[in-house]
Every structure is written in structure tokens, then in C-alpha cells.
mmCIF file of C-alpha atoms and ligand atoms in Angstrom:
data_model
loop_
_atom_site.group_PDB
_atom_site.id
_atom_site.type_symbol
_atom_site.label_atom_id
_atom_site.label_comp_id
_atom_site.label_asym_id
_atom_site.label_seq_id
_atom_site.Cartn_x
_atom_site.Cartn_y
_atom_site.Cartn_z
ATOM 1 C CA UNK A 1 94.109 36.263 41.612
ATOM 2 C CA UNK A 2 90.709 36.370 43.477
ATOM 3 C CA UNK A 3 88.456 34.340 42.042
ATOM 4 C CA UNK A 4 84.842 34.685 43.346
ATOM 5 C CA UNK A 5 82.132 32.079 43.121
ATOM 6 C CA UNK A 6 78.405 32.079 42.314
ATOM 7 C CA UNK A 7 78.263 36.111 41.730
ATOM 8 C CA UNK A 8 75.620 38.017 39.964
ATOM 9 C CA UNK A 9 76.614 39.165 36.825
ATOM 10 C CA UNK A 10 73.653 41.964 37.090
ATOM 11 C CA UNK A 11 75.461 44.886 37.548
ATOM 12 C CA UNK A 12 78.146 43.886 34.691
ATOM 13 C CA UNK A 13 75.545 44.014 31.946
ATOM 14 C CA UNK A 14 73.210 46.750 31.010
ATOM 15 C CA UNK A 15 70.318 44.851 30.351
ATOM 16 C CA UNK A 16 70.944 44.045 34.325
ATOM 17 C CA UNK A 17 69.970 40.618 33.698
ATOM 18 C CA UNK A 18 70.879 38.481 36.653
ATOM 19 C CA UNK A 19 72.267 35.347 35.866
ATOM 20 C CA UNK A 20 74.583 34.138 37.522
ATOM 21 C CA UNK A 21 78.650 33.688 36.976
ATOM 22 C CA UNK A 22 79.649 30.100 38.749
ATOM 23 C CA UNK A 23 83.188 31.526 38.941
ATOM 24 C CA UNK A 24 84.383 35.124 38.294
ATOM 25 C CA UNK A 25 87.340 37.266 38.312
ATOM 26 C CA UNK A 26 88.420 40.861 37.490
ATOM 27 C CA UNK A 27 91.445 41.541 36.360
ATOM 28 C CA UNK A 28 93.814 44.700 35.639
ATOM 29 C CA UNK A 29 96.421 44.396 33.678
ATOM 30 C CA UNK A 30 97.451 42.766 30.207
ATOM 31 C CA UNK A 31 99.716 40.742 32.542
ATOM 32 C CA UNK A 32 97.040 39.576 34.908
ATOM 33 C CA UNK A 33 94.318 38.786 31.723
ATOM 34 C CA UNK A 34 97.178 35.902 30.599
ATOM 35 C CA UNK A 35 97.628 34.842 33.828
ATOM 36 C CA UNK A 36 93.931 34.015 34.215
ATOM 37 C CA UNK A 37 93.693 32.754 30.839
ATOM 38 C CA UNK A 38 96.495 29.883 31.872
ATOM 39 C CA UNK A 39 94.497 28.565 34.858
ATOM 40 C CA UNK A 40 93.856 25.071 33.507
ATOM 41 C CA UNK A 41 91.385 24.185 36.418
ATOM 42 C CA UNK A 42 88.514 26.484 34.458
ATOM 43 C CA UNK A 43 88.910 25.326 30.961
ATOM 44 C CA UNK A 44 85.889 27.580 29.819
ATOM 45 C CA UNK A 45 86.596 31.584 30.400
ATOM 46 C CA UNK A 46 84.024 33.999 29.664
ATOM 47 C CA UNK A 47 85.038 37.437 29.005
ATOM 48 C CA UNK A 48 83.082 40.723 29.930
ATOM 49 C CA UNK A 49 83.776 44.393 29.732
ATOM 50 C CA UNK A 50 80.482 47.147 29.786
ATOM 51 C CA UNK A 51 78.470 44.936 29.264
ATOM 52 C CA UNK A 52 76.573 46.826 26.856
ATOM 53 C CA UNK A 53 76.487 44.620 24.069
ATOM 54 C CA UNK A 54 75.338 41.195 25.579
ATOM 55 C CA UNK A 55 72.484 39.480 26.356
ATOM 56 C CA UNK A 56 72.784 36.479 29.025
ATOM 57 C CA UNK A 57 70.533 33.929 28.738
ATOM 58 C CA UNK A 58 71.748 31.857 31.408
ATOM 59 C CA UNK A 59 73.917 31.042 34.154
ATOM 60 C CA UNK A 60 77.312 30.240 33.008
ATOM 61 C CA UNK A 61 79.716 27.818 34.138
ATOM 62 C CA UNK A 62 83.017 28.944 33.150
ATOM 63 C CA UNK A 63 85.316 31.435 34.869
ATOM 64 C CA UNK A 64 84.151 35.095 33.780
ATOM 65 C CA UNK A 65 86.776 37.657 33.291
ATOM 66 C CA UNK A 66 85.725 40.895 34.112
ATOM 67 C CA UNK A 67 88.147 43.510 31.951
ATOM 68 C CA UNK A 68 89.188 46.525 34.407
ATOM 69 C CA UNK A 69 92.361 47.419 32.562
ATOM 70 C CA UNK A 70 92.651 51.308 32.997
ATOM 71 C CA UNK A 71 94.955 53.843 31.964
ATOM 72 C CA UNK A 72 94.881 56.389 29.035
ATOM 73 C CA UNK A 73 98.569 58.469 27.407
ATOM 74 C CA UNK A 74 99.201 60.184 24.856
ATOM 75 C CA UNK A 75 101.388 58.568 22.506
ATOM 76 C CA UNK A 76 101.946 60.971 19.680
ATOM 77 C CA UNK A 77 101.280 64.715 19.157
ATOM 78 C CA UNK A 78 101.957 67.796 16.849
ATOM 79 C CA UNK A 79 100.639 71.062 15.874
ATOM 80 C CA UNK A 80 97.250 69.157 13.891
ATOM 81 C CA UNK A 81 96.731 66.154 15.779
ATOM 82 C CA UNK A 82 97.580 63.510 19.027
ATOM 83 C CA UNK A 83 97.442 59.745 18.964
ATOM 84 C CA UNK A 84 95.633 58.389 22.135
ATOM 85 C CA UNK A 85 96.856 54.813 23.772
ATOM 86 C CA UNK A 86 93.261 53.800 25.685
ATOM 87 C CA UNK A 87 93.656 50.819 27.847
ATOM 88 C CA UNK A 88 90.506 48.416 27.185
ATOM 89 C CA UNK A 89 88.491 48.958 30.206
ATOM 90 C CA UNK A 90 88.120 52.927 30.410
ATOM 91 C CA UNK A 91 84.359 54.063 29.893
ATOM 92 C CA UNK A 92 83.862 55.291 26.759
ATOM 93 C CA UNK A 93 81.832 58.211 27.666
ATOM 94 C CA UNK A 94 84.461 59.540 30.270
ATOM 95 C CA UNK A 95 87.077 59.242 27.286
ATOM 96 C CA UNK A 96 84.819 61.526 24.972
ATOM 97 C CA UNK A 97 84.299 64.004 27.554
ATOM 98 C CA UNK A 98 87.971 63.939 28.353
ATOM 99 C CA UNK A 99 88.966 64.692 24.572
ATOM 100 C CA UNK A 100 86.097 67.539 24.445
ATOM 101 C CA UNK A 101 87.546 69.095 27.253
ATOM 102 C CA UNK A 102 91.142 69.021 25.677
ATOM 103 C CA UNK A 103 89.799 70.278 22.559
ATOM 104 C CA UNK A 104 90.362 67.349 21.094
ATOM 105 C CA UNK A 105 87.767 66.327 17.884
ATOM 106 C CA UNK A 106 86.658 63.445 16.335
ATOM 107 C CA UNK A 107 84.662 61.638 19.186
ATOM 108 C CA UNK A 108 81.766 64.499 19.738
ATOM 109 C CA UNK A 109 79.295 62.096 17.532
ATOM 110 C CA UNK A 110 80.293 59.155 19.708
ATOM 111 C CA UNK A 111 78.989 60.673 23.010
ATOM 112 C CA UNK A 112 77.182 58.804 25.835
ATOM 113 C CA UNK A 113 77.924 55.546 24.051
ATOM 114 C CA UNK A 114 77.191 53.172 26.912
ATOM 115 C CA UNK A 115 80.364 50.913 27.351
ATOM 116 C CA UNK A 116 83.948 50.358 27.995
ATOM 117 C CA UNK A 117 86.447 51.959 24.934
ATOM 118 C CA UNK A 118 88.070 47.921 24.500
ATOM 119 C CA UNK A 119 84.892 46.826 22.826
ATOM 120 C CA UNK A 120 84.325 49.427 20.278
ATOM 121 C CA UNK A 121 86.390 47.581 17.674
ATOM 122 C CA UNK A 122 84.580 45.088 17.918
ATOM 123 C CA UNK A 123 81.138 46.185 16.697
ATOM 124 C CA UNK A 124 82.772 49.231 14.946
ATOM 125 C CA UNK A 125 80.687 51.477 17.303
ATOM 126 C CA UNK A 126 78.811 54.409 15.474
ATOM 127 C CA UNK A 127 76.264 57.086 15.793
ATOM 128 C CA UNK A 128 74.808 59.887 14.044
ATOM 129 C CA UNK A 129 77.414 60.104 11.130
ATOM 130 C CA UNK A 130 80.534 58.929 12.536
ATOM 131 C CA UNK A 131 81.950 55.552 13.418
ATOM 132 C CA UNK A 132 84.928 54.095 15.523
ATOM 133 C CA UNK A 133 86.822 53.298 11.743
ATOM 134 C CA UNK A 134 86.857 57.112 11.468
ATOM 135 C CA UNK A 135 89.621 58.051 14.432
ATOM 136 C CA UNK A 136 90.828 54.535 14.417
ATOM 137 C CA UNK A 137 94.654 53.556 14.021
ATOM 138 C CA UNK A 138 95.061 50.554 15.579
ATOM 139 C CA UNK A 139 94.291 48.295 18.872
ATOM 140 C CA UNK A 140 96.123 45.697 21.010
ATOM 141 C CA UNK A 141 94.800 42.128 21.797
ATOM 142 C CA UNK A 142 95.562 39.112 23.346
ATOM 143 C CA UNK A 143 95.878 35.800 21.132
ATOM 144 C CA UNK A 144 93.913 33.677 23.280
ATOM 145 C CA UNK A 145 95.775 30.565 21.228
ATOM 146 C CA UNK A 146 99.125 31.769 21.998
ATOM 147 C CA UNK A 147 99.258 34.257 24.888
ATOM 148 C CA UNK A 148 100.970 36.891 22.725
ATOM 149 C CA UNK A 149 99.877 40.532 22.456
ATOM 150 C CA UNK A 150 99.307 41.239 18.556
ATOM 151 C CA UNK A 151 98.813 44.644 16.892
ATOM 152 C CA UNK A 152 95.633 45.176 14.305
ATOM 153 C CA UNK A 153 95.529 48.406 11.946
ATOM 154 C CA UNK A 154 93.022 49.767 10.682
ATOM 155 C CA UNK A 155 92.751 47.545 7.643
ATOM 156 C CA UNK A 156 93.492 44.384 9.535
ATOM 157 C CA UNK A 157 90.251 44.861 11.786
ATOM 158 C CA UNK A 158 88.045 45.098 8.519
ATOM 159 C CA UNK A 159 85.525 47.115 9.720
ATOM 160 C CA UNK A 160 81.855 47.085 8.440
ATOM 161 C CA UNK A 161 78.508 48.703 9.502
ATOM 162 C CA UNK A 162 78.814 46.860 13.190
ATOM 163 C CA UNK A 163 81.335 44.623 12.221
ATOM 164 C CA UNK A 164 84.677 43.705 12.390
ATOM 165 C CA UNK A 165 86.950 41.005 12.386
ATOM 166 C CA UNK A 166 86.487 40.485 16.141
ATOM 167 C CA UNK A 167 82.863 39.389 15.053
ATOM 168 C CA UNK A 168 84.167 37.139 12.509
ATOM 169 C CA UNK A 169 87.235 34.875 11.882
ATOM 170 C CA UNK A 170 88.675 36.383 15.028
ATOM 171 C CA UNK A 171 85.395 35.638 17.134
ATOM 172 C CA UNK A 172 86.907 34.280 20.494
ATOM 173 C CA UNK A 173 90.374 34.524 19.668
ATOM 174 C CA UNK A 174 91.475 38.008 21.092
ATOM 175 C CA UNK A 175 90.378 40.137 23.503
ATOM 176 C CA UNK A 176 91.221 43.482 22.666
ATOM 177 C CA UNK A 177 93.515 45.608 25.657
ATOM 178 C CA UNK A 178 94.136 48.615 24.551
ATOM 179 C CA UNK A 179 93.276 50.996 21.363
ATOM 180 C CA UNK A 180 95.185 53.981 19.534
ATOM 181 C CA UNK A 181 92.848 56.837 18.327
ATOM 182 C CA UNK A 182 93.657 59.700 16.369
ATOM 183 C CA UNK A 183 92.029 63.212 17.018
ATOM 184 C CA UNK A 184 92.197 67.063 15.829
ATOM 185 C CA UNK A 185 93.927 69.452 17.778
ATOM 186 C CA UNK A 186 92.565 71.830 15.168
ATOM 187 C CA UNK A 187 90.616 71.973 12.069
ATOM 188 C CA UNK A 188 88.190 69.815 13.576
ATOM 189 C CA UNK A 189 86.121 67.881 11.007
ATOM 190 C CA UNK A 190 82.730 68.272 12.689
ATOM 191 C CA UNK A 191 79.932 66.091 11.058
ATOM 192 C CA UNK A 192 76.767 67.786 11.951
ATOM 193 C CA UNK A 193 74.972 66.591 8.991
ATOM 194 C CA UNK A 194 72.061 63.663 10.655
ATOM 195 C CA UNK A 195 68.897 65.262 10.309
ATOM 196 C CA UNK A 196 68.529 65.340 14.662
ATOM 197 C CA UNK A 197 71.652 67.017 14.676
ATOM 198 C CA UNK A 198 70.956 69.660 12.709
ATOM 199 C CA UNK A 199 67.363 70.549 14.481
ATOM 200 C CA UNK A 200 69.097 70.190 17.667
ATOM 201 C CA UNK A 201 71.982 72.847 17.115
ATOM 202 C CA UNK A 202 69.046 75.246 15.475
ATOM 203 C CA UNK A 203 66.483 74.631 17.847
ATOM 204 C CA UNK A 204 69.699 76.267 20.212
ATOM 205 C CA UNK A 205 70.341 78.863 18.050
ATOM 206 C CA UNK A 206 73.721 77.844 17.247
ATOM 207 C CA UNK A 207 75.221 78.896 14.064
ATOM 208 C CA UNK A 208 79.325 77.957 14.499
ATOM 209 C CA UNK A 209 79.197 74.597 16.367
ATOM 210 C CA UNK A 210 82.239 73.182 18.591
ATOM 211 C CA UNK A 211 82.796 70.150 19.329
ATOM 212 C CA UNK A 212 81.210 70.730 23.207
ATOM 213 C CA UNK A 213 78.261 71.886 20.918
ATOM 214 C CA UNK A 214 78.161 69.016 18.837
ATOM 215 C CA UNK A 215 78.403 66.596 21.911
ATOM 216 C CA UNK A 216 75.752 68.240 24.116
ATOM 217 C CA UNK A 217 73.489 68.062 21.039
ATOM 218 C CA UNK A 218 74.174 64.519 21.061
ATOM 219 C CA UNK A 219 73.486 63.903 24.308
ATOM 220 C CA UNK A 220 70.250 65.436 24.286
ATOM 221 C CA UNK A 221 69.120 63.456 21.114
ATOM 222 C CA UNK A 222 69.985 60.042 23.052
ATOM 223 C CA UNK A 223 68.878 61.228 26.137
ATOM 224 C CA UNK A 224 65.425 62.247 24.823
ATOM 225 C CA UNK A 225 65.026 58.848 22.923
ATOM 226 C CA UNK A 226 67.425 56.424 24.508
ATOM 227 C CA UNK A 227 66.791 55.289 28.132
ATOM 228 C CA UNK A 228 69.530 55.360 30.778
ATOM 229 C CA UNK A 229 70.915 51.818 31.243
ATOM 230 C CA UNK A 230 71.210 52.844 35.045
ATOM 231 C CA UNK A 231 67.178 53.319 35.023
ATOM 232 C CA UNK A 232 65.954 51.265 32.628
ATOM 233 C CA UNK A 233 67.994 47.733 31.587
ATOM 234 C CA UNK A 234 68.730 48.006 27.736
ATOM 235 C CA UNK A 235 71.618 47.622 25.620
ATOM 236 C CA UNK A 236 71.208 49.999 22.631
ATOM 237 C CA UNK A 237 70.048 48.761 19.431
ATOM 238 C CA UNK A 238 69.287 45.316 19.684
ATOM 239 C CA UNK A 239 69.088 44.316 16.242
ATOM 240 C CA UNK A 240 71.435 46.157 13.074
ATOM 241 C CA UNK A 241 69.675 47.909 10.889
ATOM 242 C CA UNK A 242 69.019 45.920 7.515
ATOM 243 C CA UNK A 243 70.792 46.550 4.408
ATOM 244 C CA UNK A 244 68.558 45.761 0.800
ATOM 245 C CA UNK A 245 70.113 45.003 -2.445
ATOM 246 C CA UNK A 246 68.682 47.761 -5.460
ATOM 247 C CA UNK A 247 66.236 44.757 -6.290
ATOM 248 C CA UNK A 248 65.085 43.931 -2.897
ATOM 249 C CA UNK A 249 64.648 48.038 -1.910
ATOM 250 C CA UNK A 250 62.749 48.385 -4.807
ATOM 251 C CA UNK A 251 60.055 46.168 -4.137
ATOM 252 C CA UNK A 252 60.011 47.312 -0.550
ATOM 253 C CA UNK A 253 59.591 51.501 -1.228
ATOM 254 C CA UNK A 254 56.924 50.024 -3.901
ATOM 255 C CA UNK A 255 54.697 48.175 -0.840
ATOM 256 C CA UNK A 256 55.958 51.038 1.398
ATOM 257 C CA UNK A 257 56.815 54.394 -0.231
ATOM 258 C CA UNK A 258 56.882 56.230 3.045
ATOM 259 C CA UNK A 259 59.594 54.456 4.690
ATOM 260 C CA UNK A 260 62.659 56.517 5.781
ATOM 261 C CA UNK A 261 65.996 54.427 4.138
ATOM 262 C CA UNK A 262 69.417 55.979 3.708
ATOM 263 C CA UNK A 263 71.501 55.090 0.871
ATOM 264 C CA UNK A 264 74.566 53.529 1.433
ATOM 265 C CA UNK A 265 75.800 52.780 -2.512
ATOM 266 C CA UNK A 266 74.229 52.341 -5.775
ATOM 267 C CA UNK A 267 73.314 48.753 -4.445
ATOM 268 C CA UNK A 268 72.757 49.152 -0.687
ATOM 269 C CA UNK A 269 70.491 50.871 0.808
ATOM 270 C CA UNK A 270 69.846 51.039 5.304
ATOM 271 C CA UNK A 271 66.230 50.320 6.224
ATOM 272 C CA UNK A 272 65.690 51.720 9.797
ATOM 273 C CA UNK A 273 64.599 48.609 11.437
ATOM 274 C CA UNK A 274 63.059 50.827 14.487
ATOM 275 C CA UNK A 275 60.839 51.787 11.305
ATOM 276 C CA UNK A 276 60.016 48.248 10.695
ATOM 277 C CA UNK A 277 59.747 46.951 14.331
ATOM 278 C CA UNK A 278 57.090 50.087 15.328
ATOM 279 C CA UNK A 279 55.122 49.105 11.703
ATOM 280 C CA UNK A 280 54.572 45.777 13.453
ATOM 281 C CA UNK A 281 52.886 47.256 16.293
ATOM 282 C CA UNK A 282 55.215 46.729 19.114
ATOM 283 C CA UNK A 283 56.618 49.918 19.534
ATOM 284 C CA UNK A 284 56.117 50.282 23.907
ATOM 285 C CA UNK A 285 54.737 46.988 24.460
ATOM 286 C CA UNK A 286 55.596 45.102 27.556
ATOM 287 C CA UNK A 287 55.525 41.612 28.034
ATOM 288 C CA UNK A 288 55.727 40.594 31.547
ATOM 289 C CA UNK A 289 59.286 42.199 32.230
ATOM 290 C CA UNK A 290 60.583 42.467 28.799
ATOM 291 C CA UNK A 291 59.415 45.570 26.377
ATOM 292 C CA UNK A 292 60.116 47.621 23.682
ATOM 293 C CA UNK A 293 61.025 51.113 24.794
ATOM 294 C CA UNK A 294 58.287 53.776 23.839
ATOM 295 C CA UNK A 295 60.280 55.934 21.901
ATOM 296 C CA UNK A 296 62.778 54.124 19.925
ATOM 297 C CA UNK A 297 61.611 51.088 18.651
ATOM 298 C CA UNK A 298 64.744 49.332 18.459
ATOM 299 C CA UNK A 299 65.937 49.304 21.717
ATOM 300 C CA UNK A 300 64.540 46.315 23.878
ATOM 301 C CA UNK A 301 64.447 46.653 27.527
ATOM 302 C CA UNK A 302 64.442 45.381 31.002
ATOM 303 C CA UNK A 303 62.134 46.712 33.637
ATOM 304 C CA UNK A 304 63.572 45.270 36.313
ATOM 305 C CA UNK A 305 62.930 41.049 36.397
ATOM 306 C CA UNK A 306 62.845 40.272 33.098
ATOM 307 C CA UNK A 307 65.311 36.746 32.248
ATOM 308 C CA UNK A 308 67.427 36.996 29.336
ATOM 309 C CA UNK A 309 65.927 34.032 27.607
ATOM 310 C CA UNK A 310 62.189 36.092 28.141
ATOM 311 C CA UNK A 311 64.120 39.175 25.697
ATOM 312 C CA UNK A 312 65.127 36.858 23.746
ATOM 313 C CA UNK A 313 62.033 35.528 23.317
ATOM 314 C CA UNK A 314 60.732 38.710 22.451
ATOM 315 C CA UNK A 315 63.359 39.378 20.040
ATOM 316 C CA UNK A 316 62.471 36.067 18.136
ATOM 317 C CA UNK A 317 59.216 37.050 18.121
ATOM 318 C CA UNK A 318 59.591 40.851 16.632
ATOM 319 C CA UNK A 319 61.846 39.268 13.988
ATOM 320 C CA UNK A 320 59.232 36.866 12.780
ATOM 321 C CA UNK A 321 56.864 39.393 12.613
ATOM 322 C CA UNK A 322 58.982 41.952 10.638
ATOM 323 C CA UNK A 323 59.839 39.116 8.439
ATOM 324 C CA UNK A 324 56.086 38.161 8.225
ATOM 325 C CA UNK A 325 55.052 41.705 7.363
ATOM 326 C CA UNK A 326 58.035 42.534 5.182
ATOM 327 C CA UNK A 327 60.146 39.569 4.257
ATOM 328 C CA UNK A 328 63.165 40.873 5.555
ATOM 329 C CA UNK A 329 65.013 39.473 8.467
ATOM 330 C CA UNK A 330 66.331 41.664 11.002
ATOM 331 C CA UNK A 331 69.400 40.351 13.013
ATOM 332 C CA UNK A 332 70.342 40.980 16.110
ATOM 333 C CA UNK A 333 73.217 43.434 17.101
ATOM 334 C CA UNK A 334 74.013 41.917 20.521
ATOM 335 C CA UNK A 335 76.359 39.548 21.673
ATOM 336 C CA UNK A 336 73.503 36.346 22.681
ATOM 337 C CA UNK A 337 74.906 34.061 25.099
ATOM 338 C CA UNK A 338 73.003 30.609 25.240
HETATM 339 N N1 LIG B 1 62.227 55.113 13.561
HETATM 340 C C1 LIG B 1 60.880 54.831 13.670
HETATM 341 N N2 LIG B 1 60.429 54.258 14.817
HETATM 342 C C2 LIG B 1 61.253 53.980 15.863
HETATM 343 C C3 LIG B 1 62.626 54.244 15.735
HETATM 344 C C4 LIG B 1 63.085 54.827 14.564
HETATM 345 O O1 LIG B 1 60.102 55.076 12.768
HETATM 346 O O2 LIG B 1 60.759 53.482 16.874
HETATM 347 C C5 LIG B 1 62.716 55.800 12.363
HETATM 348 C C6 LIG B 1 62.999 57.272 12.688
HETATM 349 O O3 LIG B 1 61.893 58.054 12.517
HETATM 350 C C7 LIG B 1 64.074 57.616 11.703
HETATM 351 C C8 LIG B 1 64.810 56.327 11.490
HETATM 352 O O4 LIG B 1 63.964 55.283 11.972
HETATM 353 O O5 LIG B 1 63.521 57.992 10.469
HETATM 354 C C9 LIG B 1 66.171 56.297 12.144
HETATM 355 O O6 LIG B 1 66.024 56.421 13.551
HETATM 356 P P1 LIG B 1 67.237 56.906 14.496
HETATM 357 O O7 LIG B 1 67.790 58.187 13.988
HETATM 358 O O8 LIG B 1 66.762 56.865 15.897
HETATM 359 O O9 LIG B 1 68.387 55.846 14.244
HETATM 360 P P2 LIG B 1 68.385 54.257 14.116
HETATM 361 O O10 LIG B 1 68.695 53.919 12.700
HETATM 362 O O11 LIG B 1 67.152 53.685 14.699
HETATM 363 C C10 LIG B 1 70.975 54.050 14.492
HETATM 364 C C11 LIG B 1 71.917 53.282 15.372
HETATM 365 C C12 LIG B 1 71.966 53.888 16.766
HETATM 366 C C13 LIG B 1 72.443 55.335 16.636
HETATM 367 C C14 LIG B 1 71.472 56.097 15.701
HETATM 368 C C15 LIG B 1 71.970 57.477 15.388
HETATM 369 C C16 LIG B 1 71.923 51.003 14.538
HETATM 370 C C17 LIG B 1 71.532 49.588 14.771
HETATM 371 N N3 LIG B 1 71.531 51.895 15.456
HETATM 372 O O12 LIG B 1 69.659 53.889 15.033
HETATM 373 O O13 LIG B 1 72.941 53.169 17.525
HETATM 374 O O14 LIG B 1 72.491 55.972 17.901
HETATM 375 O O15 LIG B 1 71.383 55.400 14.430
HETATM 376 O O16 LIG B 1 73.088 57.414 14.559
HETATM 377 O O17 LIG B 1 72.595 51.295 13.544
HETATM 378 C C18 LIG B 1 73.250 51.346 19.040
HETATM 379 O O18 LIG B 1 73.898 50.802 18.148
HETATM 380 O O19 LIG B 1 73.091 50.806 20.157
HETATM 381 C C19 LIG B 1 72.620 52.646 18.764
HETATM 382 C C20 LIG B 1 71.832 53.241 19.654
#
């Protein structure tokens, strides 16, 4: 095992923060992962994968892991469908693009995700109609407690709107290795439905989308609102979007009836909080380093210097405003590490 000392963690988060790692590893195997997580002489381990989801505030002083575990087989397959094994550190976007050009469906929606396919679980990635939960069957992790490789289903990771177990009771006690998908070999169940979606495919004249159709018209939605992590620091949405009660909602569309929502239930309905966070006027401000990006309000960036403590800063400060102005709080997505 090589373990490094004082390295940058910049280029293993995508808000390229640079803080630094006083110890750090990278390791590529299940096998290797428990060996590292034995080594008494670092008693604190820090795990990282993308990257995409965290925000370092400082330098840490415990041993950080650094998943590379590749490898992707097929597992299962007939005439309708095939189950996909995905070790924990393969990008996800390379997996998507491998599936589309298998003709395999179910991941078009999820294209040019930013991270690595072992952390999807874990905030129950989703975009533009479709989440993770949809094509999920089951993942591998490591019991940090007991070294043991345990199986979750589907109803074991008890996924949410960004959430899953892994961001509850099972915070810090697995890290996930590998993950089973399931996708259509035919009959593909394409979800073209999200407003952007559908101007997309008309605006290219398509009548009879494919899943490569669906997938480039994703890709040029995020593109054309989402900066590239490798140009601009970000890491997606940083806070969730908030969820209102039928009370709560109702005295919100009354103060603001032109607010986009989508309803979830009888009782729940989304607020976009890029809605919210532009309302409060900082829609493609810059402070010092830190900034919200100019087209999509949610999305906090990095351009270039910026310290994680300074976005977080920033992020306090939107919050209290859009709590000010609204009275609803708006939590963040990303993993903060103080
Ligand atoms: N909006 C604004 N101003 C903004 C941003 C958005 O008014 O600056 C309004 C838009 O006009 C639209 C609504 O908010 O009416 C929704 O915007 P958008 O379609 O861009 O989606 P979102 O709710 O802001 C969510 C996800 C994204 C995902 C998109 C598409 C969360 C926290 N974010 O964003 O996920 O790509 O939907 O499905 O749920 C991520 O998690 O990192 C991420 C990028």
C-alpha cells in the first residue's frame, strides 16, 4: 500500500478546492479498501470517490482513501433485459454512454452526471424524470464495523428524493463497492416528459426518440446550463430542492403565484430552490472566488482560488436570505466536510 503524504486533494473534488490530505492512498480492489481500513496507525480514514458531491473545508488529518475500484460484467441477461455488476469507481458518464451504445435503456436521463457510479446510491442520483431507484437492484458495501461485504436491495437502501440510507443510519458505516443495475434490451421505457426535454427533441425535429436521442438531448440541456467541472469548479446542485407541506405551499403560491413548483403528492409539493436563490438576487454574483453560476442558480462555483470555507460561507449566506425572503430553509445537497 502506498501511502502518500501532504497531497492536494484538488484534482479529487470538482469544486477543485485545494486542501490538503495529510495522508492519502488509492486503492483498487474490495480486498485492498479492508486492508487500508485495518491500518491502526491512521485511526481516522477519509473516503473519496468523484468527488462531485463534497465540499472541503479544510485540510484533513486522517488517511484519505481514494476509491479506484474498476471493472464492469454482465451478470444476468435475456431476451428483455441484462443485470449490470459496476465496480464503485467507474465514471458514471462512461457507464451511460457504454449502455447507449449497447442499446441498453434506462440510464439516457442520467447522462453527464459528474461522478463515479459507487456514489449514486448514496444521494439516489436523479435528473430530468428519472432517478438511480428506477434501474436499481442492489449494491455491495463494506461494513466499516466489521470488515464484511454486505448486500442492500432496493428496499434496504430506502431511497428518497437525494437520500438514502447511506445518508442516514448508515452514514459512515459502508462504503459502497460495487452496484447491480437493471436495463432494457428492448421496449425501452423512455421518459421524455421534463418540459427541457421535450423542447429539446422538437427544437431537433425528432418525432420517435432513442435512447442516443434522449441522451444527446440531455447533454445539451446540462451543457447549456450546467458548467463543466473541468472549467469551472462546481459540484451540481448545491442545495436539494425544498419540499412544502399543502399548508406551507399554500401560503407560499399566495405571496408568490408565479413560482414554478412540481407536485410530488397531495401533501408535497418541490419548490425549485434555483427559483428561490435567483429571487434573492444572487443569481451570477461573485464574491471574491466563490459565485453563483449565471445560468442556474443553484449551482455554486469555484473560479479558480476560492477556499471551501469562503463557499460555504456563501452558501450560509444564500440560505439566510431565502429564509429571510421566504421562510423556508434550503439545505444543502453536498457532502460538507468541517
Ligand atoms: N430556475 C430559476 N432560476 C435558476 C434555476 C432554476 O428560476 O437559476 C427555475 C427554472 O426556470 C425551472 C425550475 O427552476 O422552472 C427548475 O429548474 P431546472 O429544470 O434547471 O431544475 P432544478 O430543479 O433546478 C433539478 C436537480 C438537478 C437536475 C435537474 C433536472 C436538484 C437539487 N437538482 O434541478 O440535479 O439536473 O433538476 O432534472 O434536485 C444535481 O443534483 O447536481 C443536479 C444538477
Amino acid at each position: 500500500m502506498n501511502i502518500q503524504h501532504n497531497i492536494s486533494l484538488k484534482k479529487y473534488n470538482t469544486f477543485g478546492i485545494d486542501a490538503k490530505a495529510k495522508f492519502f492512498c488509492e486503492i483498487n480492489s474490495p480486498e485492498e479498501l479492508k486492508q487500508v481500513l485495518k491500518l491502526k496507525e491512521y485511526p481516522k480514514k477519509f473516503i473519496i470517490s468523484g468527488g462531485s458531491n463534497v465540499l472541503i473545508t479544510k485540510d484533513l488529518n486522517s488517511l484519505v482513501v481514494h476509491i479506484n475500484i474498476k471493472g464492469k460484467k454482465i451478470v444476468e441477461e435475456n431476451d428483455n433485459y441484462v443485470i449490470v455488476h459496476i465496480m464503485a469507481g467507474e465514471n458514471w458518464h462512461n457507464i451511460v454512454l457504454w449502455a447507449i451504445e449497447n442499446q441498453y435503456g434506462g440510464l439516457e436521463n442520467l447522462s453527464l452526471i459528474p461522478g463515479n457510479t459507487g456514489t449514486a446510491p448514496i444521494q439516489n442520483i436523479g435528473a430530468y424524470g428519472v432517478e438511480l431507484k428506477d434501474i436499481f437492484v442492489s449494491c455491495e458495501a463494506l461494513d466499516v464495523a466489521t470488515l464484511e461485504i454486505r448486500k442492500f436491495t432496493k428496499e434496504d437502501c430506502k431511497f428518497g428524493y437525494r437520500n438514502s440510507i447511506f445518508k442516514n443510519e448508515g452514514k459512515g458505516k459502508y462504503i459502497i463497492t460495487s452496484v447491480n443495475l437493471k436495463l432494457t434490451k428492448k421496449k425501452h421505457q423512455l421518459n421524455t416528459s421534463y418540459g427541457d426535454i421535450v423542447a429539446q427533441l422538437q427544437k431537433s425535429n425528432i418525432n420517435a426518440p432513442t435512447i442516443k436521442d434522449v441522451s444527446n438531448a440531455v447533454i445539451t440541456i446540462r451543457k447549456s446550463k450546467l458548467p463543466d467541472p473541468n472549467e469551472l469548479g462546481n459540484s451540481g446542485s448545491f442545495f436539494k430542492n425544498p419540499i412544502l407541506n399543502l399548508l406551507e405551499f399554500a401560503a407560499f403560491s399566495k405571496e408568490n403565484p408565479n413560482a414554478p413548483f412540481y407536485k410530488m403528492s397531495e401533501n408535497e409539493f418541490k419548490v425549485p430552490a434555483g427559483w428561490l436563490i435567483e429571487q434573492c438576487g444572487f443569481k451570477g454574483k461573485r464574491f471574491g472566488d466563490a459565485g453563483v453560476h449565471k445560468k442556474q442558480a443553484l449551482v455554486l462555483v469555484n473560479y479558480g482560488n476560492a477556499t471551501g470555507q469562503e463557499i460555504l460561507n456563501l452558501s450560509l449566506t444564500i440560505r439566510k436570505s431565502a429564509f429571510q425572503k421566504f421562510g423556508i430553509d434550503i439545505t444543502p445537497e453536498v457532502n460538507i466536510i468541517k
